[in-house]
Coordinates of N, CA and C in Angstrom, one line a residue:
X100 N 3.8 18.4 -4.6 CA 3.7 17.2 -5.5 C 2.2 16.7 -5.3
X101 N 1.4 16.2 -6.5 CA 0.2 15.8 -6.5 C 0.3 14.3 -6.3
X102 N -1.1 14.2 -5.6 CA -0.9 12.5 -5.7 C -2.6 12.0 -6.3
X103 N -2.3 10.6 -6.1 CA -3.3 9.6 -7.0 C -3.8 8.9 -6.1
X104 N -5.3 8.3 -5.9 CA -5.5 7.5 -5.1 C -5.7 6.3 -5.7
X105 N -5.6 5.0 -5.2 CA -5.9 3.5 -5.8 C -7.4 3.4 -5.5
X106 N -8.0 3.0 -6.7 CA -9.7 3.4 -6.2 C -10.1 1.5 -6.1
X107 N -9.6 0.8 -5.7 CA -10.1 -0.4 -5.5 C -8.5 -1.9 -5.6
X108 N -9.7 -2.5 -4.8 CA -8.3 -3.8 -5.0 C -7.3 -4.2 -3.6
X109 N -6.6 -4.9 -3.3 CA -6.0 -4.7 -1.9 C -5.3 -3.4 -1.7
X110 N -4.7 -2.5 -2.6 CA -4.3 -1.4 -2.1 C -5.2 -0.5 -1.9
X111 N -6.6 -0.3 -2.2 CA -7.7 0.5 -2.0 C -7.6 1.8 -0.6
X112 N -7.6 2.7 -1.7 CA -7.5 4.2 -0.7 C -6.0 4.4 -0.8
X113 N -5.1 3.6 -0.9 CA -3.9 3.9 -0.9 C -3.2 5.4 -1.7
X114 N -3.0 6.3 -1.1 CA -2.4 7.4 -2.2 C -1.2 7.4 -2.3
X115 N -0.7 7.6 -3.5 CA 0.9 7.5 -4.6 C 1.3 8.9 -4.8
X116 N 2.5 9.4 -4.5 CA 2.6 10.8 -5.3 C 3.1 10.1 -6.6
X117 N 2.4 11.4 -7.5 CA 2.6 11.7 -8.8 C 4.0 12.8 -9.2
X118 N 4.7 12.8 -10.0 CA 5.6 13.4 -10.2 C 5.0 14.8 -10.8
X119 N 5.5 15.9 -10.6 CA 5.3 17.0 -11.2 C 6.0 17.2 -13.0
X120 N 5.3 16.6 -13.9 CA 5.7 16.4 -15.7 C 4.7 17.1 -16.4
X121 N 6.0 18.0 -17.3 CA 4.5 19.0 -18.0 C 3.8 17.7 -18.8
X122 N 2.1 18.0 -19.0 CA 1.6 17.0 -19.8 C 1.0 15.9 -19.0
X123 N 1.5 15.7 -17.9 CA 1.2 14.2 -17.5 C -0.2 14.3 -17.2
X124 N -0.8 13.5 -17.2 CA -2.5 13.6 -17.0 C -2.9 12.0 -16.4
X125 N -2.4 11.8 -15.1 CA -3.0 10.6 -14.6 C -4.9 10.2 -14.9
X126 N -5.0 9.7 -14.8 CA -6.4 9.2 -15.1 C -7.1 9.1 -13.8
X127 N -8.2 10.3 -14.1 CA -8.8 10.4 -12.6 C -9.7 9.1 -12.2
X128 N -10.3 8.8 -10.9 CA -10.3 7.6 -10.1 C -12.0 7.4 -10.6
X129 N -12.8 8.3 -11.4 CA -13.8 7.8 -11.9 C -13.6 7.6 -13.2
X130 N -13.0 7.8 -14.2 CA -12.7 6.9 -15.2 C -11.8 5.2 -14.7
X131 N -10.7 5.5 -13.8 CA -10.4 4.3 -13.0 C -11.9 3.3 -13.1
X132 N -12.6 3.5 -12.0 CA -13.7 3.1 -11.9 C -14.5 2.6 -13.2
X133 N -14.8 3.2 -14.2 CA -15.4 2.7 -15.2 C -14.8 1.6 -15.9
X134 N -13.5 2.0 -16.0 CA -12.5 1.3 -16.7 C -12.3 -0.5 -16.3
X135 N -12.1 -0.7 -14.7 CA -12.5 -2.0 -14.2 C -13.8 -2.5 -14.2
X136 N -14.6 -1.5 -14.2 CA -16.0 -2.0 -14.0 C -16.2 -3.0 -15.2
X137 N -15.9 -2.2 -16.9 CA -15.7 -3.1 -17.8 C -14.6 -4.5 -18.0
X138 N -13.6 -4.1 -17.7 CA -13.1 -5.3 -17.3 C -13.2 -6.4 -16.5
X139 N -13.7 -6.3 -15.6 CA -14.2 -6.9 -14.2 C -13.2 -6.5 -12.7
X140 N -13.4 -7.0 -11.8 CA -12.9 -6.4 -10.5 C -11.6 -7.5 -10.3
X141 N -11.5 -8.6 -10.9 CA -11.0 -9.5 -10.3 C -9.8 -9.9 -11.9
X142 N -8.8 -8.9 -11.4 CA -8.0 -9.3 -12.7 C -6.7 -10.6 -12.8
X143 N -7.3 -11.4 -11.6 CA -5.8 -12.6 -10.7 C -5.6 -13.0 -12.4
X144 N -4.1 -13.2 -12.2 CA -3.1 -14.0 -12.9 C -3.3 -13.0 -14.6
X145 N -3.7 -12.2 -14.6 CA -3.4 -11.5 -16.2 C -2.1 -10.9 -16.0
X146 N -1.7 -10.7 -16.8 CA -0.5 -9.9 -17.7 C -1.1 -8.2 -18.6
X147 N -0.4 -7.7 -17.6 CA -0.6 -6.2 -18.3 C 0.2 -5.3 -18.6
X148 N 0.2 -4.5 -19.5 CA 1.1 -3.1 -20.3 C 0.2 -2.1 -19.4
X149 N 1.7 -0.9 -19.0 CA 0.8 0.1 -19.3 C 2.5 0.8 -19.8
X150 N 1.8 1.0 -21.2 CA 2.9 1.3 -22.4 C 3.1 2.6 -22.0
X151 N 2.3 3.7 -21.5 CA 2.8 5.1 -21.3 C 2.1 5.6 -20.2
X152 N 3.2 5.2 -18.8 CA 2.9 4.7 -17.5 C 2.6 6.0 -17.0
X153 N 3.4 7.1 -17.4 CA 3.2 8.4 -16.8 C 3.1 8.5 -14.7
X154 N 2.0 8.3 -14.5 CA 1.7 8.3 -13.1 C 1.8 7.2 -13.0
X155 N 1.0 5.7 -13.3 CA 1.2 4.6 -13.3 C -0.2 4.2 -12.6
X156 N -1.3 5.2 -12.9 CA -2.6 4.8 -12.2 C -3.5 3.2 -13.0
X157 N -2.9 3.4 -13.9 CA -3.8 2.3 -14.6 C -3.1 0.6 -14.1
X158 N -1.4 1.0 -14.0 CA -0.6 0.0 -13.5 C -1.2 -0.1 -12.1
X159 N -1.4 0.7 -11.2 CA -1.1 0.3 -10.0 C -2.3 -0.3 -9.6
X160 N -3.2 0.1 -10.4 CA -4.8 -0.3 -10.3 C -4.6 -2.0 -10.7
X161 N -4.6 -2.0 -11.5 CA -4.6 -3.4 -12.4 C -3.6 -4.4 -11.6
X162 N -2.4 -4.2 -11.1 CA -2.2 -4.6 -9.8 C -2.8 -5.2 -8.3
X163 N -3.4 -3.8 -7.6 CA -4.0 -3.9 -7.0 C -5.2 -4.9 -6.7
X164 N -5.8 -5.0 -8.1 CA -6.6 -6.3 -8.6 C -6.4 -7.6 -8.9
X165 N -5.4 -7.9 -8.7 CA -4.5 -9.2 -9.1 C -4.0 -9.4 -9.8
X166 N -3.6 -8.7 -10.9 CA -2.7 -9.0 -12.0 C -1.6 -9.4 -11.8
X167 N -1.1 -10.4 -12.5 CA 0.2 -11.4 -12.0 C 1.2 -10.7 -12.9
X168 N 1.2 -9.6 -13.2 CA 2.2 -9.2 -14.1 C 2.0 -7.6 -14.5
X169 N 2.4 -6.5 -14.2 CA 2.4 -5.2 -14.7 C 3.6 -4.7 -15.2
X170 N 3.4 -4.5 -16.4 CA 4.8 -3.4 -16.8 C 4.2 -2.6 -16.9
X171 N 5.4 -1.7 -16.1 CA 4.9 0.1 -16.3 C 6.7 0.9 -17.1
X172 N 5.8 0.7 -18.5 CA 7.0 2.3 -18.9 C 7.0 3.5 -19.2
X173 N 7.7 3.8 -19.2 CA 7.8 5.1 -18.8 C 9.1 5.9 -19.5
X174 N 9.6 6.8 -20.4 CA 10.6 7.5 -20.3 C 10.9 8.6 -19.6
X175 N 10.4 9.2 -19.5 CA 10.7 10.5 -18.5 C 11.2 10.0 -17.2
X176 N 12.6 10.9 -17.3 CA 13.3 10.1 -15.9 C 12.6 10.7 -14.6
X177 N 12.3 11.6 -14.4 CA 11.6 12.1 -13.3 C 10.3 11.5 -13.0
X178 N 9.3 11.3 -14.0 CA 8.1 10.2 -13.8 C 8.6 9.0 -13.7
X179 N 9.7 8.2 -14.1 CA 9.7 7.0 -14.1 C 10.6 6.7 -12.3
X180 N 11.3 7.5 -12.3 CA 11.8 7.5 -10.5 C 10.4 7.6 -9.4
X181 N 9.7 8.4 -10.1 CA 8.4 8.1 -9.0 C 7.5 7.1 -8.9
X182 N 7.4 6.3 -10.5 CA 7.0 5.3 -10.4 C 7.6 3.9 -9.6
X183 N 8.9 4.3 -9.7 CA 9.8 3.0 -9.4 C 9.5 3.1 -8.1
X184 N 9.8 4.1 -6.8 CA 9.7 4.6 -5.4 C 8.1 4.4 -5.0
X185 N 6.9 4.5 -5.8 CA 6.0 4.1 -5.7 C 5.9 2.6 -5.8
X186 N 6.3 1.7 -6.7 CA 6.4 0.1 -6.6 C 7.0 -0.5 -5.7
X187 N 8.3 0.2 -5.0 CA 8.6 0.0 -4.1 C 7.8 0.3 -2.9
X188 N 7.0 1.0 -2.5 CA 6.4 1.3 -1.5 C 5.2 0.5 -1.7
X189 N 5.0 -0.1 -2.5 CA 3.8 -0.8 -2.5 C 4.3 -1.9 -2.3
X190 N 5.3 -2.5 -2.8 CA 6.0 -3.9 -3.1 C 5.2 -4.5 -3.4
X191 N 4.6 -4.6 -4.5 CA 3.7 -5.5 -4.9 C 5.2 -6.2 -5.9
X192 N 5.2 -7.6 -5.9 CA 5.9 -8.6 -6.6 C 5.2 -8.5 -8.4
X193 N 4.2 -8.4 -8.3 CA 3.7 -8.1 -10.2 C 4.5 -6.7 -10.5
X194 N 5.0 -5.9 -9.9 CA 5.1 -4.5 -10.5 C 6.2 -4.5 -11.3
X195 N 6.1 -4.3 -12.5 CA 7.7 -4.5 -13.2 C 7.9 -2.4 -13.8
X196 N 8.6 -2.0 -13.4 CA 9.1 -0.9 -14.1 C 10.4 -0.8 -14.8
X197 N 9.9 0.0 -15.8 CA 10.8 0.0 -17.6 C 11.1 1.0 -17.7
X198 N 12.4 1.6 -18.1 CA 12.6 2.5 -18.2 C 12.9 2.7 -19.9
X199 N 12.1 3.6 -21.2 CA 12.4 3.4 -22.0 C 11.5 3.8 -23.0
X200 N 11.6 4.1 -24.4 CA 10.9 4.0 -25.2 C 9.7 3.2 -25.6
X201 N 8.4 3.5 -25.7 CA 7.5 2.6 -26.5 C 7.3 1.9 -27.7
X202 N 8.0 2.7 -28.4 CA 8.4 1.4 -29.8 C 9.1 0.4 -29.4
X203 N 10.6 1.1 -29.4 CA 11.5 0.5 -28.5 C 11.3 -1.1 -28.0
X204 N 10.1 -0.8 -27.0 CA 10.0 -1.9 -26.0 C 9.1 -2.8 -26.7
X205 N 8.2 -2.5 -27.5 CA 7.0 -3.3 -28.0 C 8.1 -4.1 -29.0
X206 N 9.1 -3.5 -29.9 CA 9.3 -4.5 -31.0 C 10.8 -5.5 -29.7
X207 N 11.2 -5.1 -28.7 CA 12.3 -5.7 -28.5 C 11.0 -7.2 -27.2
X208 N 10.3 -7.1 -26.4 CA 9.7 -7.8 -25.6 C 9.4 -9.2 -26.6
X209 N 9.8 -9.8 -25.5 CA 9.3 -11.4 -25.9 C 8.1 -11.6 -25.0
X210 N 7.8 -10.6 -24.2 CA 6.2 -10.9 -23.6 C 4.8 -10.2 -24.3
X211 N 3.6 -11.2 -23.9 CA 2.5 -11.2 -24.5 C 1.4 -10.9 -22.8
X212 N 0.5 -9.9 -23.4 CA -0.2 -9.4 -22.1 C -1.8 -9.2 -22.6
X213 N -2.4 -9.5 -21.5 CA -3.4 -10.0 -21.5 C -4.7 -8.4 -22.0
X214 N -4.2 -7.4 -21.2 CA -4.7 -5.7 -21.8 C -3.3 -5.2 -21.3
X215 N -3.8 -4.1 -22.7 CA -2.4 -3.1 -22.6 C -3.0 -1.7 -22.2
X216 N -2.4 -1.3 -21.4 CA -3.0 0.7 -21.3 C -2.0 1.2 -21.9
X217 N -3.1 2.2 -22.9 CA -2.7 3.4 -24.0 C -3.3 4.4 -23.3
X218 N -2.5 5.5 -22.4 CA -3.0 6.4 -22.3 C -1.4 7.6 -22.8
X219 N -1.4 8.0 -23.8 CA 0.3 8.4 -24.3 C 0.0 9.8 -24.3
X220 N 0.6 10.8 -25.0 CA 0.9 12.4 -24.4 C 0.3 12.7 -25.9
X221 N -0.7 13.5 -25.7 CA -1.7 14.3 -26.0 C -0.8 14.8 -27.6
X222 N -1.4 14.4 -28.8 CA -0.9 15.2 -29.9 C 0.4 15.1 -30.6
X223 N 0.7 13.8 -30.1 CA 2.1 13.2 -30.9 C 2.2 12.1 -31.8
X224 N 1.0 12.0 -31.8 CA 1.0 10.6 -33.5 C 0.9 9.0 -32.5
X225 N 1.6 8.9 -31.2 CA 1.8 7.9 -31.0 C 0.9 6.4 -30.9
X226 N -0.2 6.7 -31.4 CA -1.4 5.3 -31.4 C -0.9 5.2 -32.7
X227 N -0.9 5.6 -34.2 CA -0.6 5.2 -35.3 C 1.1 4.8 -35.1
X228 N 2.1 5.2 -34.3 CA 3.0 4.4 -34.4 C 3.2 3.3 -33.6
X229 N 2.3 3.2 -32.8 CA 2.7 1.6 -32.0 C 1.7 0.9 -32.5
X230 N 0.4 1.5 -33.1 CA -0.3 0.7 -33.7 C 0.3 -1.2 -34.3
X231 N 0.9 -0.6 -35.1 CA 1.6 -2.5 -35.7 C 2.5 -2.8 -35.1
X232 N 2.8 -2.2 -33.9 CA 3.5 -3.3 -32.9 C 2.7 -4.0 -32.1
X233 N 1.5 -3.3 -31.7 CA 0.7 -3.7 -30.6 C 0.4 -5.6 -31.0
X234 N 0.0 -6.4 -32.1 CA -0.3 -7.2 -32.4 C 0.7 -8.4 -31.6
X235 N 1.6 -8.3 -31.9 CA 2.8 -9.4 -31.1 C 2.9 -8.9 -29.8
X236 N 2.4 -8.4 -29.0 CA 2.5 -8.3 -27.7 C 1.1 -8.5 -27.1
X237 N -0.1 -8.8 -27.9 CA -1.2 -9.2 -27.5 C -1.9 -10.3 -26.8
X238 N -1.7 -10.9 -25.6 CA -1.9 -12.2 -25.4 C -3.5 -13.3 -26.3
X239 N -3.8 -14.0 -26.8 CA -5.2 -14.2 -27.3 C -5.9 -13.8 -26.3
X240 N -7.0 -13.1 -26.9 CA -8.4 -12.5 -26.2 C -8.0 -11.6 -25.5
X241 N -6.7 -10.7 -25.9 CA -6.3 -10.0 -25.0 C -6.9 -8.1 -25.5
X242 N -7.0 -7.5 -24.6 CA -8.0 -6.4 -24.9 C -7.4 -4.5 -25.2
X243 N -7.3 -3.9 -25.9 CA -6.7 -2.7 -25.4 C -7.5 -1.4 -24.7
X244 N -6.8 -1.0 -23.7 CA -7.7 0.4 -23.1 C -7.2 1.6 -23.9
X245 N -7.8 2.4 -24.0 CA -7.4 4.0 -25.0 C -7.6 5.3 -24.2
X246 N -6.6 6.0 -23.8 CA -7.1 7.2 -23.9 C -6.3 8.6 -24.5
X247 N -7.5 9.3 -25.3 CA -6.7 10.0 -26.0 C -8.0 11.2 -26.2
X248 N -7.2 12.4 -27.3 CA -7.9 13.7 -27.2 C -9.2 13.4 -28.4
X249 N -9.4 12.1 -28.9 CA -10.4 12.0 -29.9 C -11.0 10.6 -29.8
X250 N -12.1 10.3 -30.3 CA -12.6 8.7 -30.2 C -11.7 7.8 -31.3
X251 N -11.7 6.2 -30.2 CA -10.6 5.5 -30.9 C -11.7 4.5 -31.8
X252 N -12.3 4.6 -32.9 CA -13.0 3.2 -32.7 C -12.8 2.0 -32.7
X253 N -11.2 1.7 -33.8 CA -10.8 0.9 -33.8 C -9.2 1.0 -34.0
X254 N -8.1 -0.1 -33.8 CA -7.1 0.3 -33.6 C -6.6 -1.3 -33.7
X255 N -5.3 -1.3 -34.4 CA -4.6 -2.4 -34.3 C -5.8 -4.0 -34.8
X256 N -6.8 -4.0 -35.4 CA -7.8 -4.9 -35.4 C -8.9 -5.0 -34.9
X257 N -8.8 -4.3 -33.8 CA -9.2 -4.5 -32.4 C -10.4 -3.2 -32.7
X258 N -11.7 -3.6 -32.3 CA -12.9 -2.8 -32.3 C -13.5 -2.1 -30.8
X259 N -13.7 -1.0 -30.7 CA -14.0 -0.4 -29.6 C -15.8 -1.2 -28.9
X260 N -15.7 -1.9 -27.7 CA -16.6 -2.1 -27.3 C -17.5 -1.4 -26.3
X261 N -16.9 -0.3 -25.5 CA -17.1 0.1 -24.7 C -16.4 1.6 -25.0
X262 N -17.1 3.1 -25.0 CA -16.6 4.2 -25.2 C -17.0 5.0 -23.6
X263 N -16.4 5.9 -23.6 CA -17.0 7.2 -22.7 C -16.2 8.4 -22.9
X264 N -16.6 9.3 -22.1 CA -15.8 10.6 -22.3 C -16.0 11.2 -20.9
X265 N -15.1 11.9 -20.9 CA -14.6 12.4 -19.2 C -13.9 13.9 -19.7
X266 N -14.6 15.0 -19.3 CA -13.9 16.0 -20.0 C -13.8 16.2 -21.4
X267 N -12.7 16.7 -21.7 CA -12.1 16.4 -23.2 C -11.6 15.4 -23.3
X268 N -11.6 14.3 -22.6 CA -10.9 12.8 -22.8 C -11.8 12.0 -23.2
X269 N -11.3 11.5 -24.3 CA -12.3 10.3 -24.8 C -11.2 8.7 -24.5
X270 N -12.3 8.0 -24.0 CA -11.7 6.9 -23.6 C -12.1 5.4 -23.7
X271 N -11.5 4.5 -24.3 CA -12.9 3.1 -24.8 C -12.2 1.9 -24.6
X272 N -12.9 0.8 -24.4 CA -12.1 -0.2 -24.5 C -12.3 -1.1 -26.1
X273 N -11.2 -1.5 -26.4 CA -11.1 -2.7 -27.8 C -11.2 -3.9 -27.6
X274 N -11.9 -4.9 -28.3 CA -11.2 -6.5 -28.5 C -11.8 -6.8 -29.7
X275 N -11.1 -7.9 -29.9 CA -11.7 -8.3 -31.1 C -12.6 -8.3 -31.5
X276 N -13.3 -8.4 -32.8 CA -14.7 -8.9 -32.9 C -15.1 -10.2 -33.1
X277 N -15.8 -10.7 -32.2 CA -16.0 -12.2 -31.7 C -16.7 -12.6 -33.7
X278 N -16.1 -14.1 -34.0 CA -17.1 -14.2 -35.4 C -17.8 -15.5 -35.1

């Protein structure tokens, strides 16, 4: 079984096993890194998605930083049991694990979060279909992260401010455009 390290935050250094899922592609600890670096280090009291939790690196990160609130979903019952056994072993109190569809959860949630992580399975349409759910689950000024096999520029309203690329992974952050 492979594992994930937490690259900052009170769990820092902490390693998670990852479940063995064809496809899964946790997000390595230097894109991690860039990824907070743009958001900032200090995420106390936000609300965050990570819509296609897979490993749950982006959750456990964003946690780890303070976030008062993480959902992590996930359908795959074998990735989603390791996520669960990982939140448990962390016990962090923000960790919420979902077991369930992405559409699914975006049109059924009465919660609003502050950034959502998109990082979903390679080549299945799924950013144009959560696309027009993403809006009612957006807290104001709330931001989305992307990762996928192509540049996102913009998505749901929301304008890419920050891009990179890692590999064949292209990855950027959205918010609004300030007027």
């Amino acid at each position: 079984m492979s594992q994930l390290r937490i690259v900052g935050g009170q769990w820092r250094s902490r390693r998670l096993r990852v479940a063995e899922v064809p496809g899964l592609r946790p997000t390595p600890d230097r894109v991690r890194e860039t990824l907070f670096n743009w958001l900032g280090q200090d995420l106390d009291g936000w609300a965050c998605l990570d819509l296609f939790a897979g490993s749950g690196a982006l959750g456990f990160e964003a946690a780890s930083r303070g976030a008062a609130q993480v959902v992590l979903l996930e359908r795959d019952p074998r990735a989603f049991a390791q996520l669960q056994q990982n939140a448990d072993l962390l016990g962090g109190e923000a960790l919420h694990c979902r077991k369930g569809d992405a559409e699914q959860y975006l049109r059924a949630t009465g919660d609003r979060f502050d950034v959502i992580f998109l990082d979903p399975p390679f080549r299945q349409d799924w950013l144009a279909r959560v696309e027009p759910l993403l809006p009612r689950v957006m807290a104001a000024g709330g931001c989305v992260y992307v990762e996928a096999e192509s540049e996102v520029p913009e998505l749901a309203g929301l304008r890419a401010v920050k891009t990179a690329k890692a590999g064949q992974v292209h990855y950027q952050l959205l918010r609004a455009e300030q007027g």
